[in-house]
Short mmCIF file of C-alpha atoms in Angstrom, two decimals:
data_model
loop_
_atom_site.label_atom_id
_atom_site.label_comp_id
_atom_site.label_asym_id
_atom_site.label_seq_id
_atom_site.Cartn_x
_atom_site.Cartn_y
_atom_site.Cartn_z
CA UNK A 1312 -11.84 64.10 -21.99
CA UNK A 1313 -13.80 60.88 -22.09
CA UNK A 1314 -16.56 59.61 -19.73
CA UNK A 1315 -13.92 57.15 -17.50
CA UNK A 1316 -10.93 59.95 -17.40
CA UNK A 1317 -13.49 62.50 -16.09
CA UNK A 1318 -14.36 59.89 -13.48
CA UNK A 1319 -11.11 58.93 -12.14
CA UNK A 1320 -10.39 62.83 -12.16
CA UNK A 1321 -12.99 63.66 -10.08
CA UNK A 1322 -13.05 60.55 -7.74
CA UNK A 1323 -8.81 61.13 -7.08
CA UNK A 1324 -10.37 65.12 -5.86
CA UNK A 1325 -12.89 63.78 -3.75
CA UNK A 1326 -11.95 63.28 0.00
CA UNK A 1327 -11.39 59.62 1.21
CA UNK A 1328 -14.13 59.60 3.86
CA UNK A 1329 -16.37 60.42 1.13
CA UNK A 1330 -15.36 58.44 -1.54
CA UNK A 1331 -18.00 55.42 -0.79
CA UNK A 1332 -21.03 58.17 -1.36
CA UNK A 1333 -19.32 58.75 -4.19
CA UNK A 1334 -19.27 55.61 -5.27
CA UNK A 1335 -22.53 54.59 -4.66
CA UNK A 1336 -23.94 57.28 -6.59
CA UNK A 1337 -21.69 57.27 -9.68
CA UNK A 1338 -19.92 54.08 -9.88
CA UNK A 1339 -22.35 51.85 -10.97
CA UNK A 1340 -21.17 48.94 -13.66
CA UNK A 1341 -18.92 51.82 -14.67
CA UNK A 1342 -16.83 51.65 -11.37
CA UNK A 1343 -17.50 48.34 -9.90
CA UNK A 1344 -16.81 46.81 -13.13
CA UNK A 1345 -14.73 48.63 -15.69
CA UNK A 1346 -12.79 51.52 -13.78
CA UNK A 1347 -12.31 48.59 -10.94
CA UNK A 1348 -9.10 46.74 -12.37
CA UNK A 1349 -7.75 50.48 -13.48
CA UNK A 1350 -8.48 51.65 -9.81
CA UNK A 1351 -6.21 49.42 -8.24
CA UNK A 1352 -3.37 50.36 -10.44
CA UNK A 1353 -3.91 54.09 -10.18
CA UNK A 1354 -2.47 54.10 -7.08
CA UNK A 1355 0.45 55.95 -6.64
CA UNK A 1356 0.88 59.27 -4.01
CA UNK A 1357 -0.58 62.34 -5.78
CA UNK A 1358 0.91 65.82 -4.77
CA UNK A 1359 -0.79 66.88 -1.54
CA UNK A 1360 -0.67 63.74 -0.19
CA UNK A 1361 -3.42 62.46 -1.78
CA UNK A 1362 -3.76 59.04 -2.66
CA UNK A 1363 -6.11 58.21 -5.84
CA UNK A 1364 -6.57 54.16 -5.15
CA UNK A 1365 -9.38 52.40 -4.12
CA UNK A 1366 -8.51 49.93 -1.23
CA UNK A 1367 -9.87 46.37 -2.72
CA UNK A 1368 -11.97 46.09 0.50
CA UNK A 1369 -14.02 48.63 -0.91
CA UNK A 1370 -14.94 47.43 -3.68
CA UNK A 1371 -15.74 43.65 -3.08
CA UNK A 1372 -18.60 42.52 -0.74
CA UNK A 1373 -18.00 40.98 2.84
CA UNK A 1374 -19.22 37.50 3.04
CA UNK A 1375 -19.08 36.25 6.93
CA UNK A 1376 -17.21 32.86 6.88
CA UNK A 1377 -19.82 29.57 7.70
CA UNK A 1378 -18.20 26.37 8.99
CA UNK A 1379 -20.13 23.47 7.04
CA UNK A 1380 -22.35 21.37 8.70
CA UNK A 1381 -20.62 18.54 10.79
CA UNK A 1382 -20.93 15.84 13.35
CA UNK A 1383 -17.94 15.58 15.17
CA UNK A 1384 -17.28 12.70 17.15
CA UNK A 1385 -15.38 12.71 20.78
CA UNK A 1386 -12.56 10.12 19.70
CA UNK A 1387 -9.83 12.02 18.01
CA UNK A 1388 -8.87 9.40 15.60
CA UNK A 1389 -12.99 9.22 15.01
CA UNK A 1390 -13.95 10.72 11.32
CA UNK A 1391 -15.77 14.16 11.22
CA UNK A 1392 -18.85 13.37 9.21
CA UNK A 1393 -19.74 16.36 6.82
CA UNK A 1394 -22.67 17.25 5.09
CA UNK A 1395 -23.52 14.98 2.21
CA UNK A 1396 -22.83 16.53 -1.09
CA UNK A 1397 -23.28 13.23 -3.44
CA UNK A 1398 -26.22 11.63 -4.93
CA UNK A 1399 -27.50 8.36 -4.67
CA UNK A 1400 -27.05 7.55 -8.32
CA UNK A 1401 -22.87 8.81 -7.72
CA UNK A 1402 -20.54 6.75 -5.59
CA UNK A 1403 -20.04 8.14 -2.02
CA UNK A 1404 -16.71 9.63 -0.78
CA UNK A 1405 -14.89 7.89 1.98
CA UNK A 1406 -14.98 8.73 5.58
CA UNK A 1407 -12.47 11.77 5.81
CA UNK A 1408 -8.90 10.99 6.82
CA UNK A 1409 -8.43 10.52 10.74
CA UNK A 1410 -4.74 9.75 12.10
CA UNK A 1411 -3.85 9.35 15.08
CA UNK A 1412 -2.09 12.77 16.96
CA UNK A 1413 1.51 11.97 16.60
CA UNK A 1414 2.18 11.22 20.17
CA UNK A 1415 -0.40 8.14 20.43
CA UNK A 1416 1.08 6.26 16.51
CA UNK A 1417 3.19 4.03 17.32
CA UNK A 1418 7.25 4.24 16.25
CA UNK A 1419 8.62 2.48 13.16
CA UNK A 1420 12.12 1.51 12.41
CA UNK A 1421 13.02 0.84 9.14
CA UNK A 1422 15.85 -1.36 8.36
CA UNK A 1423 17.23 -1.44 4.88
CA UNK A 1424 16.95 1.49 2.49
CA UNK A 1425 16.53 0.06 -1.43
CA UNK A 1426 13.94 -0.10 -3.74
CA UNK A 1427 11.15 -0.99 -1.39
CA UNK A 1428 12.07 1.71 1.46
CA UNK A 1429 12.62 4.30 -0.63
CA UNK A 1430 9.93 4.18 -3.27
CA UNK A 1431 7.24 2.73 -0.98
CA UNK A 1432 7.62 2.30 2.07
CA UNK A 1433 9.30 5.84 3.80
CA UNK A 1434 6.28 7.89 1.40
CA UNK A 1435 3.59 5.62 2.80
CA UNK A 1436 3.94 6.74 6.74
CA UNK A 1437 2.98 10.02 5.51
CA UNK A 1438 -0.72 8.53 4.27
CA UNK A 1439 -0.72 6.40 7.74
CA UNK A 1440 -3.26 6.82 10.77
CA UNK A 1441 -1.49 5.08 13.20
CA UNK A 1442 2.15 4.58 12.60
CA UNK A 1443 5.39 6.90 12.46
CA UNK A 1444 8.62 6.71 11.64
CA UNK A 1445 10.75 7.23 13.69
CA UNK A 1446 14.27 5.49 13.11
CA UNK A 1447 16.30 4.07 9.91
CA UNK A 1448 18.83 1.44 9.73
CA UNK A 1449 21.19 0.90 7.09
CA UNK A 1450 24.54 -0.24 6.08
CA UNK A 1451 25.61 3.46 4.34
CA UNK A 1452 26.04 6.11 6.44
CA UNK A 1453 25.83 8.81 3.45
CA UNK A 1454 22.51 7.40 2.71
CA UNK A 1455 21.50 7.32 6.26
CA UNK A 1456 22.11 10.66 6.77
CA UNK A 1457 20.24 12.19 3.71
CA UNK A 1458 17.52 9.74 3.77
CA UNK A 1459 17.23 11.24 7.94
CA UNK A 1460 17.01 14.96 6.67
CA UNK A 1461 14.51 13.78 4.18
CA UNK A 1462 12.24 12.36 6.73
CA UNK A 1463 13.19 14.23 9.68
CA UNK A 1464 14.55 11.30 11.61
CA UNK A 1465 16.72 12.36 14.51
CA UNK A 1466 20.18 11.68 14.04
CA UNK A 1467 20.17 9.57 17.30
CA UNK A 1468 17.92 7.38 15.45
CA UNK A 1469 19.75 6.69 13.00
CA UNK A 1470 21.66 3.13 12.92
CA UNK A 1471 24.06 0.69 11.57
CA UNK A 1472 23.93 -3.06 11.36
CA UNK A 1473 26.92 -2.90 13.38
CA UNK A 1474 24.75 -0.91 16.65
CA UNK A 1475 21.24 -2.51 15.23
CA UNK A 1476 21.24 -3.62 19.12
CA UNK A 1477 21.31 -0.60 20.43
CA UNK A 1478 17.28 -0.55 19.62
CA UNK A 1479 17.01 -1.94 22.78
CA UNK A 1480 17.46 1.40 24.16
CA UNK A 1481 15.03 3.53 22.56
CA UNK A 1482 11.54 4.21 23.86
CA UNK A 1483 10.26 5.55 20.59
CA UNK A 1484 10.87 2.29 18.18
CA UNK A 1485 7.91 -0.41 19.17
CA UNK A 1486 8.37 -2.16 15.91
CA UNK A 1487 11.18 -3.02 13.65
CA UNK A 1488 10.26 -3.18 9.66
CA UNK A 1489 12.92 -5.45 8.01
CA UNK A 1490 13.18 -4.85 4.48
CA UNK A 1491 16.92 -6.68 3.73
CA UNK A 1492 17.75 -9.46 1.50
CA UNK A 1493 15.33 -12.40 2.00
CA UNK A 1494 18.50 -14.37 3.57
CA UNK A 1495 18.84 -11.68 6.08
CA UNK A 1496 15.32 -11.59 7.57
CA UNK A 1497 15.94 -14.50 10.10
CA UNK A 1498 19.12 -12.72 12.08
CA UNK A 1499 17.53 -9.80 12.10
CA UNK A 1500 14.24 -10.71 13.25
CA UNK A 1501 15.82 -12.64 15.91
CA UNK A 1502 17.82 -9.66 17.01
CA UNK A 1503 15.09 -7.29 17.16
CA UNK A 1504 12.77 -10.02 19.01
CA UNK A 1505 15.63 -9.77 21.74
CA UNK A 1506 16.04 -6.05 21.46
CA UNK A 1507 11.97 -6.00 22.51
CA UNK A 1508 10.59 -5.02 19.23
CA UNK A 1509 7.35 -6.08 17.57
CA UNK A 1510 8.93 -7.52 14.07
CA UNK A 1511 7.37 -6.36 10.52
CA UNK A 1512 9.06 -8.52 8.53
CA UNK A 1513 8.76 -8.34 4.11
CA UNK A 1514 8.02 -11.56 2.47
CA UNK A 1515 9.33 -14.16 1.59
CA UNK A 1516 9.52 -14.52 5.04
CA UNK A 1517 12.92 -15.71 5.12
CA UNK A 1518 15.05 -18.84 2.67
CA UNK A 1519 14.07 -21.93 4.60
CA UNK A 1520 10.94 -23.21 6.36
CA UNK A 1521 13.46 -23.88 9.32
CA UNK A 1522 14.55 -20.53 9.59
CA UNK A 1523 10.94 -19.13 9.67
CA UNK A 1524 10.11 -21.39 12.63
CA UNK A 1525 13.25 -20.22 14.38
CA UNK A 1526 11.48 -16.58 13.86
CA UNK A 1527 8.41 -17.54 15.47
CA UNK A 1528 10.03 -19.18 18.27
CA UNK A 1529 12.15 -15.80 19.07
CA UNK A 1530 9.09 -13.91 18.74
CA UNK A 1531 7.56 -16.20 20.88
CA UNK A 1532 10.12 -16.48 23.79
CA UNK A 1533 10.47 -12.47 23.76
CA UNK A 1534 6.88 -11.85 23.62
CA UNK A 1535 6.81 -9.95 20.63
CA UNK A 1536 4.36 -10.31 17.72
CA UNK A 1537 5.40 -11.22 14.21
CA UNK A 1538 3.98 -10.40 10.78
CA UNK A 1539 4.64 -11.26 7.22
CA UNK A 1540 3.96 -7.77 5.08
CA UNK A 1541 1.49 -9.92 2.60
CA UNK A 1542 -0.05 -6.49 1.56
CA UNK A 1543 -2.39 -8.14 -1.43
CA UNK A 1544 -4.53 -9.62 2.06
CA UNK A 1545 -5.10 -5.95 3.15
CA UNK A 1546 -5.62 -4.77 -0.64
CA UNK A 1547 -9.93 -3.82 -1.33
CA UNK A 1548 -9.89 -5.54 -5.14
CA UNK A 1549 -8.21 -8.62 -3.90
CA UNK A 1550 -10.39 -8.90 -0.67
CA UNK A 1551 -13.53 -8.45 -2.93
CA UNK A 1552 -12.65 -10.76 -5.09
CA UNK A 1553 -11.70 -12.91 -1.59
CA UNK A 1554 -15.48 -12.89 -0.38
CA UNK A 1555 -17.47 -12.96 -3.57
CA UNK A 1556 -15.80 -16.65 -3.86
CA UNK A 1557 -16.03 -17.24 -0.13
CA UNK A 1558 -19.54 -16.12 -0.24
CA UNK A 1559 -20.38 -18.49 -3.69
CA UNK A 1560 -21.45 -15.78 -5.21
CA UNK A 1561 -21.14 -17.69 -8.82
CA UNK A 1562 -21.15 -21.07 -7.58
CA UNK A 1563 -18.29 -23.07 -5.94
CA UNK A 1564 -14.57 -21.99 -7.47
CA UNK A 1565 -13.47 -24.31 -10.13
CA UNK A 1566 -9.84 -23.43 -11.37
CA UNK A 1567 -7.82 -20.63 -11.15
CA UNK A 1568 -5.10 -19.07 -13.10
CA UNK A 1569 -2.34 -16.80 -11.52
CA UNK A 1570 0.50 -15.01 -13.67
CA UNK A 1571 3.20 -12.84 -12.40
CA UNK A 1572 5.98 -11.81 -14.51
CA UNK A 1573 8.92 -8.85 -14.82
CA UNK A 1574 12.08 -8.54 -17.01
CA UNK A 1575 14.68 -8.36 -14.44
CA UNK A 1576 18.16 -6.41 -15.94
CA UNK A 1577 20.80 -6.52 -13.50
CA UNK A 1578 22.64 -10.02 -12.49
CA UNK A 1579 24.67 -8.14 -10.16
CA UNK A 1580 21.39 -6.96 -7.60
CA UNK A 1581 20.70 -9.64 -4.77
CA UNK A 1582 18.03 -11.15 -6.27
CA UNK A 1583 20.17 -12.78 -8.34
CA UNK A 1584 22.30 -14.38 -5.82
CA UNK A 1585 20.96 -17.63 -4.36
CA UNK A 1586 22.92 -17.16 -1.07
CA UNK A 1587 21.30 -13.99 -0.20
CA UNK A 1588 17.64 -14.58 -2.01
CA UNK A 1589 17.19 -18.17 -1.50
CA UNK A 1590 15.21 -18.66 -5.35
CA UNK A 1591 14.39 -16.59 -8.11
CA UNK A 1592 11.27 -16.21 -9.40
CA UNK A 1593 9.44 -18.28 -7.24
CA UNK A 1594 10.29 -16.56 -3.89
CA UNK A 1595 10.15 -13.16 -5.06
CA UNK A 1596 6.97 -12.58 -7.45
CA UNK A 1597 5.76 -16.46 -7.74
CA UNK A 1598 5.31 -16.14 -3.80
CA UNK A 1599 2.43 -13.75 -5.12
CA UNK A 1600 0.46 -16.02 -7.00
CA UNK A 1601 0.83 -18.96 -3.88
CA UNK A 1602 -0.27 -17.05 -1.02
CA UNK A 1603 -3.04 -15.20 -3.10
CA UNK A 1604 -4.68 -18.64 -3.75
CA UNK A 1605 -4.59 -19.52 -0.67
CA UNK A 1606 -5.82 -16.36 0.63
CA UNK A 1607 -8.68 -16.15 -1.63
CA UNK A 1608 -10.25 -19.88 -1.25
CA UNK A 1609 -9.06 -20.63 2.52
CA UNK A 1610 -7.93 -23.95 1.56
CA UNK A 1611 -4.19 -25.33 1.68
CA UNK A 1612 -3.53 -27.17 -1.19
CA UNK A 1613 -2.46 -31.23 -0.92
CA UNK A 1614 -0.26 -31.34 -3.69
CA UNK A 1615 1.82 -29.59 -5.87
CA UNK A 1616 3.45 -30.24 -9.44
CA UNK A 1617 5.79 -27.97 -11.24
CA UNK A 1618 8.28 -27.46 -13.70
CA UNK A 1619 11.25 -24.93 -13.70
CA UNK A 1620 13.58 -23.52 -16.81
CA UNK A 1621 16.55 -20.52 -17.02
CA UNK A 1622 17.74 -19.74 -20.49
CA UNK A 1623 20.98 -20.90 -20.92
CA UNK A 1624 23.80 -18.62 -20.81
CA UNK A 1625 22.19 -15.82 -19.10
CA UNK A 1626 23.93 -14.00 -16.40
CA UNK A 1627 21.12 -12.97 -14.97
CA UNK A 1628 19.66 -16.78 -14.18
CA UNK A 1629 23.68 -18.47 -12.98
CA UNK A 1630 22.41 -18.62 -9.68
CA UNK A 1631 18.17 -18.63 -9.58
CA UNK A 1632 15.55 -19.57 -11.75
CA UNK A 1633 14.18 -18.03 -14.65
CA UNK A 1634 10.73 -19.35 -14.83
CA UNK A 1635 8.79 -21.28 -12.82
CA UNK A 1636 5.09 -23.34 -13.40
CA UNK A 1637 3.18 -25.01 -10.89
CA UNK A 1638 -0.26 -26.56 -10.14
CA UNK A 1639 -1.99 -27.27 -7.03
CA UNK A 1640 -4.52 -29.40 -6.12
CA UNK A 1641 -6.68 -28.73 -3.23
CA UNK A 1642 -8.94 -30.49 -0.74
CA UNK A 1643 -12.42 -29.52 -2.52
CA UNK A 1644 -11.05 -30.47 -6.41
CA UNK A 1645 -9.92 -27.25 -6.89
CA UNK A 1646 -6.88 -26.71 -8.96
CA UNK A 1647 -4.39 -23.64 -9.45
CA UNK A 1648 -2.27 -23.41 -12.26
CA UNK A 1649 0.87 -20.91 -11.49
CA UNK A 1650 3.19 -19.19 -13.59
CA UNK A 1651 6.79 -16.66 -12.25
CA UNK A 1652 8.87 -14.99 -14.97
CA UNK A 1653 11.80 -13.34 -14.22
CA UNK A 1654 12.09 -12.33 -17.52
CA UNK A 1655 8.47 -11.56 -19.56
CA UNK A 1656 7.16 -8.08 -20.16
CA UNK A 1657 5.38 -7.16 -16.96
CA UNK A 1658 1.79 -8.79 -16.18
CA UNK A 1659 0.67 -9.75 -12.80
CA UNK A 1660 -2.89 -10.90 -13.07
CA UNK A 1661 -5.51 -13.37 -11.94
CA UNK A 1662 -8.54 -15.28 -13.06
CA UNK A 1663 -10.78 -17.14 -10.69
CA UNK A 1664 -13.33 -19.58 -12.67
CA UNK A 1665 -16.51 -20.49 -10.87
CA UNK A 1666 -19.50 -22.36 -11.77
CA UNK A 1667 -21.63 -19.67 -13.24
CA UNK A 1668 -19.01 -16.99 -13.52
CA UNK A 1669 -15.69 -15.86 -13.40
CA UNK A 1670 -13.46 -12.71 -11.65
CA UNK A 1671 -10.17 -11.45 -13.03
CA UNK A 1672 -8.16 -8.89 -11.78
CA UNK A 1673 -5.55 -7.16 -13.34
CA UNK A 1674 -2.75 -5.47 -12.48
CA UNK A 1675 -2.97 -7.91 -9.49
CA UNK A 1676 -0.08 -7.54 -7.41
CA UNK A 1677 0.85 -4.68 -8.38
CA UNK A 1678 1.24 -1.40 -6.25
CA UNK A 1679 -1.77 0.40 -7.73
CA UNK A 1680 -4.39 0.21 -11.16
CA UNK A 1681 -5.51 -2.84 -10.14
CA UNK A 1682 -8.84 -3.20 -12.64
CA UNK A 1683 -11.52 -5.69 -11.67
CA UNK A 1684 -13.31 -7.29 -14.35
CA UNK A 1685 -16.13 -10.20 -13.88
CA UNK A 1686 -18.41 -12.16 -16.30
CA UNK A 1687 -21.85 -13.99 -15.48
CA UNK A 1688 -24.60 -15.21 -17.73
CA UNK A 1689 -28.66 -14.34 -16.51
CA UNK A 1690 -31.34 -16.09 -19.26
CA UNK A 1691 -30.31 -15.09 -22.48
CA UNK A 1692 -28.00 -12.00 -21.62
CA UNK A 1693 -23.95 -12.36 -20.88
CA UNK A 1694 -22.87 -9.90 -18.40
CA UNK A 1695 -19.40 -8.37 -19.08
CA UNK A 1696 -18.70 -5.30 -17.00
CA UNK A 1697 -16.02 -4.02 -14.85
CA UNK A 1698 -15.89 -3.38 -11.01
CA UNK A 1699 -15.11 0.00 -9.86
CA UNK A 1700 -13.25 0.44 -6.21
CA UNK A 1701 -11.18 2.92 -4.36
CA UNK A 1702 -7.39 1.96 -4.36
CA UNK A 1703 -5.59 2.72 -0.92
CA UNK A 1704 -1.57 2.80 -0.35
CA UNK A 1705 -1.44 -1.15 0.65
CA UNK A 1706 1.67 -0.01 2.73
CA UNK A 1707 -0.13 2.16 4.70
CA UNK A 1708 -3.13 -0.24 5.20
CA UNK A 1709 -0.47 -3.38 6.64
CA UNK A 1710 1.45 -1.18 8.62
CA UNK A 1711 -1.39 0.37 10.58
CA UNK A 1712 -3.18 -3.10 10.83
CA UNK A 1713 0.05 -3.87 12.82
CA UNK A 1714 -0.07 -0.92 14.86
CA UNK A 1715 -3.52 -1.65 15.68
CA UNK A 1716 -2.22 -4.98 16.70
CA UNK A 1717 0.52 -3.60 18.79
CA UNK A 1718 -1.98 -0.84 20.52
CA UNK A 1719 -4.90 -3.37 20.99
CA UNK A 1720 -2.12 -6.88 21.80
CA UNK A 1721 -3.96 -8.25 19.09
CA UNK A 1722 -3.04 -11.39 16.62
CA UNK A 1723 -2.03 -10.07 13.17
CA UNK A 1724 -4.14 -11.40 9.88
CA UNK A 1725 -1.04 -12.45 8.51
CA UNK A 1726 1.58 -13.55 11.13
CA UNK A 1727 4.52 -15.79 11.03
CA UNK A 1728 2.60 -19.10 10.43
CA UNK A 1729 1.33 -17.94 7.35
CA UNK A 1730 4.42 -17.69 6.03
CA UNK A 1731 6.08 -20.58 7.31
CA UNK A 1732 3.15 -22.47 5.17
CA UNK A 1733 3.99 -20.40 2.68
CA UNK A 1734 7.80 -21.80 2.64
CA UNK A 1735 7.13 -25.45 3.30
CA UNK A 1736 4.87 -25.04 -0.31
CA UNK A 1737 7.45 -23.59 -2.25
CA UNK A 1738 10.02 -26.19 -0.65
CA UNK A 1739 7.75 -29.13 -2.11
CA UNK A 1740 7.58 -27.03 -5.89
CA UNK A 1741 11.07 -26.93 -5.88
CA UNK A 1742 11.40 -30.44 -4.85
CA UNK A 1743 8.67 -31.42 -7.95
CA UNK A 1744 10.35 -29.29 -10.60
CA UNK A 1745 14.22 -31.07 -9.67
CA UNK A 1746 12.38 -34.35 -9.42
CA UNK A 1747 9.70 -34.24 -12.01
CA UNK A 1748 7.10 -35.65 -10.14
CA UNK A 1749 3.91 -34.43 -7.90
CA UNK A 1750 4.69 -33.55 -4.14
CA UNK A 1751 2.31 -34.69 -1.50
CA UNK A 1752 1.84 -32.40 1.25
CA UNK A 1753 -0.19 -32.79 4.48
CA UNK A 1754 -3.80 -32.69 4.53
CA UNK A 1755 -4.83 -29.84 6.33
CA UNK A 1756 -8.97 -29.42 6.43
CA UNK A 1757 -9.09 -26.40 8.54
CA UNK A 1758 -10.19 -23.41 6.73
CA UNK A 1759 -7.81 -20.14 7.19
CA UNK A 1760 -5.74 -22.38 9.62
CA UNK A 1761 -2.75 -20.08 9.50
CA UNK A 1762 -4.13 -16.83 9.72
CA UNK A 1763 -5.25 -14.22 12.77
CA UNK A 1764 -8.43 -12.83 13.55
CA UNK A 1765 -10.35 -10.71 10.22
CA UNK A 1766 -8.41 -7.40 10.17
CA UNK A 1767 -10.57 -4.18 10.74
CA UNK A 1768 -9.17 -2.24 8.02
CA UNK A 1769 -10.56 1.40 7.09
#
């Protein structure tokens, strides 16, 4: 009999309420270590009653549990601050996450369920802090209903187009989130204006600069507040990128090239059809490189030149442009040049050339990966490196900007004005590329002339 089975024999023949002295005097490395794997499984009833295991309790040590240090702040939706754990020499973690308690976000409807809804938007109220949803809308009722289950959205909350009205009624929806066909954006904006809801609306903002006034003047007669989902102003690359040019940090801006281009596949989706998308290229991914030009310098450009081209024989381009170039000039010499393709390999980038530098950001309108690069000479030495920041879900961050708006009757950054500018731009490129000339436009000297008050975003 070896060392361990003369062990276990004698520890299964000692008494429980002594088997701790036991321990303590015998077990040593042998039975904390070795025997104790074995000594959990040898622990089946033994005739007499007996019972040859060793409860797990007895053989690990009791720690007492410790909270971390932490400053906790009275406001629920307030951060707790923990202890700091990080370096000076490592980047610092973010503020932990603080939402709202359910009862005080305020209630989302979500009309139209493609792409957008379902990939993006419906995932992102789960990394919100002050907005829920709390109602869908759509035009299948199969889809409805499974999409409700997913999200646990009441089936009393769940709508048609045909009883979109019936909003009206419900306590719980303070903002409607319209994410239809571009064509569709005006009726329904309208109609949820009158129904007393706040109106999210996607961009474009709707197909003509005349329908987006006749959304800000429903918004305006119902006294309900209006914004354009431009999520690349809310975005933390773009915005940096936004004051390092505001703020000259390289000199004045000199030119800047914007790119934004997809291979689109199926003729028979809406974006294809002029009646219900109003454009191609221009209005659904060129739209990107516009407003973020705008956004970044502050300036609204006084003319515009472009040029437009589909390939021939391609059903996907019947109805809408292919491709679509444009420059614009603005007030302080500044010039753009532009670039949609409906049907390039994917890029969506920027480069902003200053003075004594230059910023580019790739991966620019796109969802997430954005990567910040920048270049600036200093004597004799070129600096080359790349700019490191912490992505957020830019659905998230616009939506609960609007909540704030709703909960504090603020402005929002990027309400219906901007993108009625936005329209009455892309109605002079399309009048350029038919005509082939340059399109005046007014001259506006303003700076941000179209835009709310700077967004507090977390």
């Amino acid at each position: 009999m070896n060392r361990l089975t003369t062990f276990l024999k004698a520890l299964a023949d000692t008494p429980p309420q002594s088997r701790k002295d036991f321990l303590k005097l015998t077990g040593r490395a042998l039975a904390v270590g070795t025997a104790g794997g074995l000594l959990t499984s040898y622990g089946r009833d033994q005739p007499g009653g007996r019972r040859s295991v060793i409860s797990q309790v007895d053989t690990v040590p009791h720690i007492q549990p410790v909270s971390p240090p932490a400053v906790i702040p009275p406001k629920v939706d307030e951060p707790i601050k923990l202890e700091p754990i990080r370096g000076d020499a490592d980047r610092q973690t973010p503020p932990t996450p603080s939402p709202q308690p359910p009862d005080q976000r305020v209630g989302y409807a979500v009309v139209g369920l493609g792409h957008l809804s379902l990939e993006n938007i419906l995932p992102a109220f789960g990394r919100s802090r002050k907005s829920k949803l709390v109602a869908l809308v759509s035009g299948s009722p199969q889809k409805l209903q499974k999409v409700a289950q997913q999200y646990g959205v009441k089936p009393q909350n769940c709508y048609s187009y045909d009883t979109f009205d019936q909003l009206r009624d419900n306590p719980e929806v303070q903002v409607v989130y319209i994410v239809l066909p571009n064509a569709m954006h005006a009726e329904y904006t309208i109609r949820g204006a009158q129904a007393g809801k706040h109106i999210l609306t996607e961009k474009p903002m709707a197909t003509s600069s005349a329908d987006c006034q006749a959304m800000i003047d429903a918004c305006n007669k119902a006294g309900r507040k209006l914004m354009v989902a431009y999520r690349i102003q809310y975005e933390p690359h773009n915005r940096y990128v936004r004051a390092q040019i505001r703020q000259k940090e390289y000199g004045a801006a000199k030119f800047i090239e914007l790119f934004n281009a997809q291979q689109e596949a199926n003729p028979n989706h809406w974006r294809h059809i002029r009646a219900l998308a109003g454009g191609g290229a221009l209005p659904d991914i060129g739209l990107y490189c516009l407003n973020t030009a705008r956004f970044i310098v502050g300036e609204e450009p006084t003319e515009v030149f472009a040029y437009q081209y589909s390939t021939p024989d391609n059903p996907l381009f019947r109805e809408v442009e292919e491709v679509m170039s444009w420059q614009m000039r603005f007030p302080s010499g500044l010039i753009t040049n532009c670039g949609a393709h409906y049907f390039a390999h994917e890029s969506r980038r920027y480069r902003v050339l200053a003075e004594r530098g230059w910023l580019n950001l790739e991966n620019a309108f796109a969802y997430n990966g954005l990567e910040l690069q920048r270049s600036y000479a200093e004597g004799q030495t070129e600096h080359r490196d790349q700019i490191s920041l912490m992505e957020k879900d830019q659905f998230a961050t616009e939506m609960d900007h609007f909540s704030d708006c709703v909960q504090q009757n603020k402005q929002p950054f990027t309400p219906g004005e901007e993108g009625l500018q936005d329209h009455r731009i892309m109605e002079a490129i399309y009048q350029s590329a038919q005509t082939g000339k340059p399109v005046s436009l007014p001259l506006i000297t303003k700076i941000d002339p179209f835009r709310g008050p700077e967004p507090q975003l977390d």
